[in-house]
Short mmCIF file of C-alpha atoms in Angstrom, two decimals:
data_model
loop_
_atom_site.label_atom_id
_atom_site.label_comp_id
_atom_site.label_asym_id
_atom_site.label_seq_id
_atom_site.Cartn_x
_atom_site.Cartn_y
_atom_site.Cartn_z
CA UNK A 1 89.18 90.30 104.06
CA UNK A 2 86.72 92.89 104.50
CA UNK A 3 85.48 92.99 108.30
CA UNK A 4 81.45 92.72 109.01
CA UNK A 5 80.15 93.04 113.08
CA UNK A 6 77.18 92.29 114.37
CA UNK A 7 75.69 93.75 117.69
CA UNK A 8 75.19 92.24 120.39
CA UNK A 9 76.78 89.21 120.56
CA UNK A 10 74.49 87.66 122.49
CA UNK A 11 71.13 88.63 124.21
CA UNK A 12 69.36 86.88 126.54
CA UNK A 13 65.42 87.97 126.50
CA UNK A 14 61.82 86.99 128.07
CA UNK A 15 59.41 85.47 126.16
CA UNK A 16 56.69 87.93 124.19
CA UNK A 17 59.45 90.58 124.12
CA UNK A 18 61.09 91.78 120.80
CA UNK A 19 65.06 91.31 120.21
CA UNK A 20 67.11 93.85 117.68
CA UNK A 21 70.46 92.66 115.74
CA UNK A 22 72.24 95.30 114.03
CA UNK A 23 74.79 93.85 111.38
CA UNK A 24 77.44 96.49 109.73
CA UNK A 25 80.34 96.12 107.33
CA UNK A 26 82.98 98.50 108.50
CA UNK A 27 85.12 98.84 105.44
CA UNK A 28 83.09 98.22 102.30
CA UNK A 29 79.52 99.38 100.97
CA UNK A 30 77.27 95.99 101.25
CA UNK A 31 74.86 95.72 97.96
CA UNK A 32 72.97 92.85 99.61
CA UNK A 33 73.05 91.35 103.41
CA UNK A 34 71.85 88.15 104.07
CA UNK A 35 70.35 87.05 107.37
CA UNK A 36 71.38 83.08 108.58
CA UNK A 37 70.10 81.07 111.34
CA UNK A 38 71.55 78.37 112.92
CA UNK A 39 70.53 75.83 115.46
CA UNK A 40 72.78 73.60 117.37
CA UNK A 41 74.93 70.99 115.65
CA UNK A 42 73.29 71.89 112.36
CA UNK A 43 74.44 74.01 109.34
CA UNK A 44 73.44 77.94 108.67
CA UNK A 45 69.89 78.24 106.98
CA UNK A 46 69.12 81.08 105.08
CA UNK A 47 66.20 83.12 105.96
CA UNK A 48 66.34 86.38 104.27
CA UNK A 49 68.21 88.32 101.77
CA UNK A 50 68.13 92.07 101.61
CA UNK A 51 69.25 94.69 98.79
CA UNK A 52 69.71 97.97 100.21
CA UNK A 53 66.64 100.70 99.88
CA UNK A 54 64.41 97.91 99.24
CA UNK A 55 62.07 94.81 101.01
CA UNK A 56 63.74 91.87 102.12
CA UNK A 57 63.14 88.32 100.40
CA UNK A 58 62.08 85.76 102.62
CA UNK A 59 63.00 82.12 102.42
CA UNK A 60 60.39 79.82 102.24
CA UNK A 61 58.62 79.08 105.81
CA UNK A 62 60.12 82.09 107.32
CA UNK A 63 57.44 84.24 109.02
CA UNK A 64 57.89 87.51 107.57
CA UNK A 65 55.95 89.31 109.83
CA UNK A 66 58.23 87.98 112.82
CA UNK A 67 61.51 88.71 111.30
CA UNK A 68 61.85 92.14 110.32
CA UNK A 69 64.48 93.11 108.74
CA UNK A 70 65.53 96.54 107.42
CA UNK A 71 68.61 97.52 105.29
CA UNK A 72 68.26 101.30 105.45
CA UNK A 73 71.98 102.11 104.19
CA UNK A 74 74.84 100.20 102.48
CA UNK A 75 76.86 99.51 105.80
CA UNK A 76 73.43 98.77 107.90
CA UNK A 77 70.98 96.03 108.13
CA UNK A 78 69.11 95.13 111.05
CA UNK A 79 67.42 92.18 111.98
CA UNK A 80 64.24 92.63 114.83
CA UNK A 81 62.54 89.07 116.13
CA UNK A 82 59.30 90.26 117.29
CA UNK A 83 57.13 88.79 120.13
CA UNK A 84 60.14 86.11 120.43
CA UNK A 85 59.00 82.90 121.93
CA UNK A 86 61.92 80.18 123.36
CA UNK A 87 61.76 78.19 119.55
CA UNK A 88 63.41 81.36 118.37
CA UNK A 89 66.31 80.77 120.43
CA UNK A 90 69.53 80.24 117.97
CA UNK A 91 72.55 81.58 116.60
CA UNK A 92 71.89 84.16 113.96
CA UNK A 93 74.69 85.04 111.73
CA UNK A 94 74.29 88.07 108.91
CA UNK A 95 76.65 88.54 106.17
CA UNK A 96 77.28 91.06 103.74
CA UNK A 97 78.38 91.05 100.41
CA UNK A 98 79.34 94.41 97.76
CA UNK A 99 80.10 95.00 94.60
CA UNK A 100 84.31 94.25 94.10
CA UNK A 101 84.53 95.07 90.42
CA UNK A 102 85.73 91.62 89.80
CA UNK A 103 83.96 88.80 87.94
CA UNK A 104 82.75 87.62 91.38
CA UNK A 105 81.19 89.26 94.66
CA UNK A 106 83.29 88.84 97.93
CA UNK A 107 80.79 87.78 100.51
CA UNK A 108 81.73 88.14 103.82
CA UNK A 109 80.06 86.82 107.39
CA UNK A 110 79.55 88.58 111.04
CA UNK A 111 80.78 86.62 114.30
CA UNK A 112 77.16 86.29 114.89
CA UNK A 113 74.38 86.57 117.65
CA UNK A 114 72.94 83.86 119.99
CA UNK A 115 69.92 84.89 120.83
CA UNK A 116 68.29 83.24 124.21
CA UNK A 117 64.55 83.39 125.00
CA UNK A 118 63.68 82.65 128.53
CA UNK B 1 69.54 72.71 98.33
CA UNK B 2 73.11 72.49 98.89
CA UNK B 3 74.64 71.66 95.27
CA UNK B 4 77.60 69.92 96.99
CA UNK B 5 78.20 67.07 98.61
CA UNK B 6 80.87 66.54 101.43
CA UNK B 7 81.80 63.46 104.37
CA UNK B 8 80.19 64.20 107.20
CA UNK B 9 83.83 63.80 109.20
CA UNK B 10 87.19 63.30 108.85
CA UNK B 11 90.18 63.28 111.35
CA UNK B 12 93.70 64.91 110.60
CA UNK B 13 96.80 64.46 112.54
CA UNK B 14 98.54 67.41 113.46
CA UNK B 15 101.18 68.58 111.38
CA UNK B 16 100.03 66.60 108.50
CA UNK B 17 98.14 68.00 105.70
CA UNK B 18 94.34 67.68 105.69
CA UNK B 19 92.81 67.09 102.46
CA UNK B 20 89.03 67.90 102.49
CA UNK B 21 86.87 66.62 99.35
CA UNK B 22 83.53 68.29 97.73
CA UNK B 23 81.72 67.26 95.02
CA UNK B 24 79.57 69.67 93.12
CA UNK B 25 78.86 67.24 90.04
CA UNK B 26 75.89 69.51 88.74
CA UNK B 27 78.22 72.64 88.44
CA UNK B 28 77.65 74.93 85.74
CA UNK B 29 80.15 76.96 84.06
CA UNK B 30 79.72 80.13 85.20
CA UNK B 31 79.72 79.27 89.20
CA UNK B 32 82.47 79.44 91.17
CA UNK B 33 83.80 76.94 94.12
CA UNK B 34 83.67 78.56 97.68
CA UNK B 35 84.93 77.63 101.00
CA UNK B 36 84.33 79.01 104.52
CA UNK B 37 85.28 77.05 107.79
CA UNK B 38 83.17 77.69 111.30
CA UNK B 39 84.80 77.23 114.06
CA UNK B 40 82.87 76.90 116.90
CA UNK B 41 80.24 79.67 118.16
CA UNK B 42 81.86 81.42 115.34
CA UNK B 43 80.36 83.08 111.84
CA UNK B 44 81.95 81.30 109.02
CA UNK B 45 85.43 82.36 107.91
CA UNK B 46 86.14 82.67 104.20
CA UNK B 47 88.75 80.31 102.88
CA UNK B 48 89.55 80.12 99.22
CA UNK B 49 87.82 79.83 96.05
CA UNK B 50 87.87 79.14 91.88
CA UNK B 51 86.76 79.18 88.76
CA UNK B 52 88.87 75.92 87.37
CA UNK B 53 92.23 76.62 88.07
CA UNK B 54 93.75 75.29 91.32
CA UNK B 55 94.57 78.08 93.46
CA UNK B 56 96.73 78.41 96.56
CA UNK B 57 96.96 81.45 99.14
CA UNK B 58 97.94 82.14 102.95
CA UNK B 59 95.62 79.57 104.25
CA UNK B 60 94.89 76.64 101.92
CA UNK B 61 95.32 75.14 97.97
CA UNK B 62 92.02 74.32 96.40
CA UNK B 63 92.89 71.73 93.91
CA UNK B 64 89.32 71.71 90.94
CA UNK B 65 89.61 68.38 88.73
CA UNK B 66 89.44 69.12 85.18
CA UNK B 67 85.59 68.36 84.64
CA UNK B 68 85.11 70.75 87.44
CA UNK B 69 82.70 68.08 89.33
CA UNK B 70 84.63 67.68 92.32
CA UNK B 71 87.09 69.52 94.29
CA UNK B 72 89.37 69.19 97.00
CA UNK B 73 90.53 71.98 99.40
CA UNK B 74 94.38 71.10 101.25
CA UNK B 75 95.48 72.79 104.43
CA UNK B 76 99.16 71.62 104.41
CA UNK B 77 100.54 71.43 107.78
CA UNK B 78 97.18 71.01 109.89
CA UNK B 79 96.42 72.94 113.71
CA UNK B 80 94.47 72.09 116.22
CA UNK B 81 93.10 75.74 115.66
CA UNK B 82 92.09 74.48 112.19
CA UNK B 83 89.70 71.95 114.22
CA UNK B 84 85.97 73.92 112.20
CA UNK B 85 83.15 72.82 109.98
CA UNK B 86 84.62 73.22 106.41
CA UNK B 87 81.80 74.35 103.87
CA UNK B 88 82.11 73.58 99.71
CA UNK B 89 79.34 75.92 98.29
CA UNK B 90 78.68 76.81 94.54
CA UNK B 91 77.90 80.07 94.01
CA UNK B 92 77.51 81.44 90.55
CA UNK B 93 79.69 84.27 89.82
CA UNK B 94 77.39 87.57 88.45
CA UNK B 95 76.44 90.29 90.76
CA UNK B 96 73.63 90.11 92.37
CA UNK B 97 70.62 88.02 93.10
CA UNK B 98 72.64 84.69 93.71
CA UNK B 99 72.40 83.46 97.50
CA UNK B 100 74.99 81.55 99.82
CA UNK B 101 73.44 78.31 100.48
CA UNK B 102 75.41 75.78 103.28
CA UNK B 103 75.38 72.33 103.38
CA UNK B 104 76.01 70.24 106.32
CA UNK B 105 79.80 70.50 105.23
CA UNK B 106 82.81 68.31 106.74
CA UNK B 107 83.87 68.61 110.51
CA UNK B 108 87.40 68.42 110.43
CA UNK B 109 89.04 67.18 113.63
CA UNK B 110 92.96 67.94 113.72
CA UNK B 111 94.50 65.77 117.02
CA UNK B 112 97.59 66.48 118.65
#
């Protein structure tokens, strides 16, 4: 399957400070990237989808204003917590998904970010 | 929500084949049946999907009843690397606009 990275794989910041994950798809042109947190022992919620060129779309009770996320190119979105504060602290997983030509779209996930807020 | 619905748990014996069940009894006809395992600390790994025909590759057979309400994905000769959280997700099939939404999924442990 198609191969997506994320960078870094983890971080470890201070409260109040802002936090930058880049997520790229190294062999195929992403359409849409979707942006997944995930807190221990629980499943991935989805916080954000983004089509390429254009504003993201927020899931409902996610603070757009906190989580900024830009998807400038087809291989490149990037997901910034601002002002992070400890609560933020979680695994955050992006995945991208293009356009295959087939009836379906191949989605495909990153190995993911834990993100620690002192 | 999560349009599937999956055991919370389920233990495998090594060797032996682990048969994981989903069912997605409000499917509609044009969505597909996904699943991705996580292992541990891990992003979630694509598996196998279909339409209605069962379907079988490297990793798994996904075995869709004829109704298409209920599925069941086999991994025939079980690892203890194949020790994850297995996700069934729905997805409709068209480009665009549809999203990837996880349930809590089954975690599968595979003992030596």
């Amino acid at each position: 399957g198609a191969v997506v990275s994320q960078h870094p794989s983890w971080v470890i910041c201070k409260s109040g400070t802002s936090v930058k994950i880049e997520c790229r798809s190294l062999d195929f042109q992403a359409t849409t990237m979707f942006w997944y947190r995930q807190f221990p022992k629980q499943s991935l919620m989805l916080m954000a989808t983004s089509n390429e060129g254009s504003k993201a779309t927020y899931e409902q009770g996610v603070e757009k204003d906190k989580f900024l996320i830009n998807h400038a190119s087809l291989t490149l979105s990037t997901l910034t917590v601002t002002s992070a504060h400890p609560e933020d602290s979680s695994f955050y997983i992006c995945s991208a998904r293009g356009s295959s030509g087939r009836d379906y779209d191949e989605q495909f996930f990153g190995p993911g970010t834990r993100l620690t807020v002192l | 929500d999560a349009k599937t619905t999956q055991p919370p748990s389920m233990d495998c014996a090594e060797g032996r084949a682990a048969n994981l069940p989903c069912n997605h009894s409000t499917i509609s006809g044009n969505e597909y049946v996904y699943w991705y395992r996580q292992i541990h600390s891990q992003g979630p790994q694509y598996i196998i999907h279909g339409l209605k025909n069962n379907e079988t590759n490297e990793m798994a057979s996904l075995i869709i009843t004829e109704d298409r309400k209920s599925s069941t994905l086999i991994l025939p000769h079980a690892t203890l690397r194949d020790t994850a959280v297995y996700y069934c997700i729905v997805r409709a099939a068209q480009t665009g606009g549809f999203k990837t939404i996880f349930g809590a999924g089954t975690r599968l442990f595979v003992k030596a």
